Each structure stands twice: as C-alpha cells, then as structure tokens.
C-alpha cells in the first residue's frame, strides 16, 4: 500500500509541476508561428535524368541561411547521360562554378528556377528549352556523390525548395500499369 501511495504522490507532484510551468494561451500567442513550407506548383513533366532515377540523397532544408543541409536532391546517373529540363523555360546560366558544370533554367510563367550539376552544358544563356529537352550531359567528375549523380536544385529567389515537389504524383510515384476488371460486362 505504501508503494502505491508513493507512486500516486510522485505522479501528483509531476502533474502539479508541469501545470505550474505550462504556458497559458496568452503565452502561446507570443510564440513564433511554425515555418510554412512554400507552395510549389507540380509543373514538371519529366525527370532530369532517366525515367525514374534512384534518389541517392533527398532534400534536407537548412535551419538557417548558411546552416548545414542539402539544398536539392541527388539522382543516380552514369557519366555522359543526358540531363533534361523538367519543364519549359529559359536558360539563365550555363557554365562552370567552382570547377563544375552548371545549368540553370528559369521555369516559364513562374518565379522558380532549377539547377543541374555537374553537367557539360549543351545550351547557352538565353536559350529557350522545352520539357525533356537535353540541356547537358552528366560529367564524370566533380560530383559530391559517392558515385556519379546529378544534383537537382530548385530556387524561388534565393530560397531553396524541394525539387521533387515540382513532380506531379503520377510522375513521382508511377508504378507498373495494372489492368482492372470491367464491372457490369458479362464474362
């Protein structure tokens, strides 16, 4: 019985302590709002490489502007593979940055821009590209992956976003085709 009473006393003490330190609704109002993820229209109609490439490393947004994170996704791709624009747009950069080939495309009708690296550019600044048009080829060196990959990035102004959010669900999660039974038709 003493053991039960001791447990009840401990739990009662914990409950009172938590109630005393709990914030009131007025204090909740002073808390900063949770970070809102920016909306991205699912306008992509193609993957940058392959049909459904393996995502080697996903998007990991940094906590601060200069904080650690992964500002894009890494897609498995062999050297020399074509790199395609995911949606129509205009090339805003095609050249080398820190020794790596980079192509950047401003997506038509949006404030979004995609980046692809390391690539050997096959386009020039100012070129208009269509969906799935080849903008370059995967470079054999200069990648930060353990093997070769394409780092695909997405920006709105200077804010990095998840590039996979550009893909509509049917392209992002496409599985094998399945035949369904036709109901109401005699066999």
Coordinates of C-alpha atoms in Angstrom, one line a residue:
X1 CA 0.0 0.0 0.0
X2 CA 2.9 2.4 0.8
X3 CA 4.4 1.7 -2.6
X4 CA 1.0 2.6 -4.3
X5 CA 0.7 5.8 -2.2
X6 CA 4.3 6.8 -3.0
X7 CA 3.7 6.3 -6.8
X8 CA 0.5 8.4 -6.5
X9 CA 2.4 11.1 -4.7
X10 CA 5.2 11.1 -7.3
X11 CA 2.6 11.3 -10.2
X12 CA 0.7 14.1 -8.4
X13 CA 3.9 16.1 -7.9
X14 CA 4.9 15.7 -11.6
X15 CA 1.4 16.8 -12.7
X16 CA 1.5 19.9 -10.5
X17 CA 5.0 20.8 -11.6
X18 CA 4.0 20.5 -15.3
X19 CA 0.8 22.5 -14.7
X20 CA 2.8 25.3 -13.0
X21 CA 5.3 25.6 -15.9
X22 CA 2.8 25.1 -18.7
X23 CA 2.2 28.2 -20.9
X24 CA -1.1 29.9 -20.9
X25 CA -3.0 30.6 -24.1
X26 CA -1.7 34.2 -23.9
X27 CA 1.9 32.9 -23.9
X28 CA 1.1 30.7 -26.9
X29 CA 0.2 33.8 -28.9
X30 CA 3.7 35.2 -28.4
X31 CA 5.4 32.1 -29.8
X32 CA 6.6 32.5 -33.4
X33 CA 4.5 30.7 -36.0
X34 CA 5.8 27.4 -37.3
X35 CA 7.8 27.7 -40.6
X36 CA 5.5 27.4 -43.5
X37 CA 6.7 25.4 -46.5
X38 CA 6.4 27.4 -49.7
X39 CA 3.9 26.1 -52.2
X40 CA 5.4 24.8 -55.5
X41 CA 3.2 24.0 -58.5
X42 CA 3.7 20.5 -59.8
X43 CA 4.6 21.6 -63.3
X44 CA 7.4 19.2 -64.2
X45 CA 6.6 16.7 -66.9
X46 CA 9.9 14.8 -66.9
X47 CA 12.7 13.7 -64.6
X48 CA 16.1 15.4 -65.2
X49 CA 17.7 12.0 -65.8
X50 CA 16.3 8.7 -66.7
X51 CA 12.7 7.6 -66.4
X52 CA 12.5 7.2 -62.6
X53 CA 16.1 7.6 -61.2
X54 CA 17.2 6.4 -57.8
X55 CA 17.2 9.3 -55.3
X56 CA 20.6 8.9 -53.6
X57 CA 20.1 11.8 -51.2
X58 CA 17.0 13.8 -50.6
X59 CA 16.3 17.4 -49.8
X60 CA 17.3 18.5 -46.3
X61 CA 16.5 22.2 -45.8
X62 CA 18.9 24.1 -43.6
X63 CA 17.7 25.6 -40.3
X64 CA 19.4 28.9 -41.2
X65 CA 20.6 30.5 -44.5
X66 CA 24.2 29.4 -44.0
X67 CA 23.4 26.3 -42.0
X68 CA 24.1 22.7 -42.9
X69 CA 21.7 20.9 -45.1
X70 CA 21.2 19.5 -48.6
X71 CA 19.8 22.1 -51.0
X72 CA 18.5 19.8 -53.6
X73 CA 18.3 16.1 -54.4
X74 CA 21.0 13.8 -55.9
X75 CA 19.8 11.5 -58.7
X76 CA 21.8 8.5 -59.8
X77 CA 23.1 8.9 -63.3
X78 CA 26.0 7.5 -65.3
X79 CA 28.6 9.8 -66.9
X80 CA 27.5 11.0 -70.3
X81 CA 23.8 10.5 -69.6
X82 CA 21.5 13.3 -71.0
X83 CA 20.3 15.8 -68.5
X84 CA 16.8 17.2 -69.4
X85 CA 14.8 20.3 -68.5
X86 CA 11.9 19.2 -66.2
X87 CA 9.6 21.9 -67.6
X88 CA 9.8 24.6 -70.3
X89 CA 11.8 27.8 -69.5
X90 CA 14.8 30.0 -70.4
X91 CA 18.4 29.2 -69.6
X92 CA 19.7 31.8 -67.1
X93 CA 23.2 30.3 -66.7
X94 CA 25.3 27.6 -68.4
X95 CA 28.9 27.4 -67.4
X96 CA 31.3 26.5 -64.7
X97 CA 31.0 27.2 -61.0
X98 CA 33.8 26.0 -58.6
X99 CA 35.1 23.7 -61.4
X100 CA 31.7 22.0 -62.0
X101 CA 29.4 22.5 -65.0
X102 CA 26.1 24.0 -64.0
X103 CA 22.9 24.8 -66.0
X104 CA 20.1 26.9 -64.5
X105 CA 16.7 27.3 -66.1
X106 CA 14.0 29.9 -65.2
X107 CA 10.7 28.0 -65.5
X108 CA 8.2 29.6 -67.8
X109 CA 5.4 31.5 -66.1
X110 CA 6.8 31.1 -62.6
X111 CA 9.3 32.6 -60.2
X112 CA 11.1 29.3 -59.9
X113 CA 14.5 28.3 -61.2
X114 CA 16.0 24.8 -61.5
X115 CA 19.7 23.9 -61.4
X116 CA 21.5 20.9 -62.6
X117 CA 25.1 19.9 -61.8
X118 CA 27.7 18.6 -62.6
X119 CA 26.8 18.7 -66.3
X120 CA 28.6 19.6 -69.5
X121 CA 26.2 22.3 -70.9
X122 CA 24.7 21.8 -74.4
X123 CA 22.8 25.1 -74.1
X124 CA 23.7 28.8 -73.7
X125 CA 22.4 31.6 -71.5
X126 CA 19.2 32.9 -73.1
X127 CA 18.2 29.7 -74.9
X128 CA 14.6 28.6 -74.6
X129 CA 14.1 25.0 -73.7
X130 CA 11.1 22.7 -73.7
X131 CA 10.1 19.9 -71.3
X132 CA 12.5 17.0 -71.6
X133 CA 14.9 18.9 -73.9
X134 CA 18.5 18.0 -73.3
X135 CA 20.4 20.8 -71.5
X136 CA 23.7 18.9 -71.0
X137 CA 25.3 15.6 -70.1
X138 CA 26.4 14.2 -66.8
X139 CA 30.1 15.0 -66.1
X140 CA 32.2 12.1 -64.9
X141 CA 34.0 14.1 -62.2
X142 CA 33.2 16.9 -59.8
X143 CA 30.2 15.2 -58.2
X144 CA 29.7 15.3 -54.4
X145 CA 28.1 11.8 -54.5
X146 CA 29.9 8.6 -53.7
X147 CA 29.4 7.7 -57.4
X148 CA 28.1 9.8 -60.2
X149 CA 24.9 11.7 -59.9
X150 CA 23.1 14.8 -60.8
X151 CA 22.4 17.4 -58.1
X152 CA 19.0 18.9 -59.0
X153 CA 18.1 22.1 -57.2
X154 CA 15.1 24.4 -57.1
X155 CA 15.0 28.0 -56.0
X156 CA 12.5 30.8 -55.6
X157 CA 14.6 34.0 -55.5
X158 CA 17.3 32.9 -53.0
X159 CA 15.3 30.4 -51.1
X160 CA 16.0 26.7 -51.8
X161 CA 12.9 24.4 -52.2
X162 CA 12.4 20.7 -52.6
X163 CA 12.7 20.0 -56.4
X164 CA 10.7 16.8 -56.0
X165 CA 7.7 19.0 -55.3
X166 CA 7.8 20.0 -58.9
X167 CA 6.8 16.5 -59.9
X168 CA 3.1 15.6 -60.1
X169 CA 2.1 12.5 -58.1
X170 CA 1.6 10.4 -61.3
X171 CA 5.2 11.1 -62.3
X172 CA 6.7 10.9 -58.8
X173 CA 5.1 7.6 -57.7
X174 CA 4.4 6.0 -61.0
X175 CA 4.3 2.2 -60.6
X176 CA 3.6 -0.5 -63.1
X177 CA 0.4 -0.4 -65.2
X178 CA -2.4 -2.6 -63.9
X179 CA -5.5 -3.9 -65.7
X180 CA -8.7 -3.5 -63.7
X181 CA -11.8 -5.7 -64.2
X182 CA -14.6 -4.2 -66.1
X183 CA -17.7 -4.3 -63.9
X184 CA -21.1 -5.0 -65.4
X185 CA -19.9 -6.7 -68.5
X186 CA -20.8 -10.4 -68.8
X187 CA -17.8 -12.7 -69.0

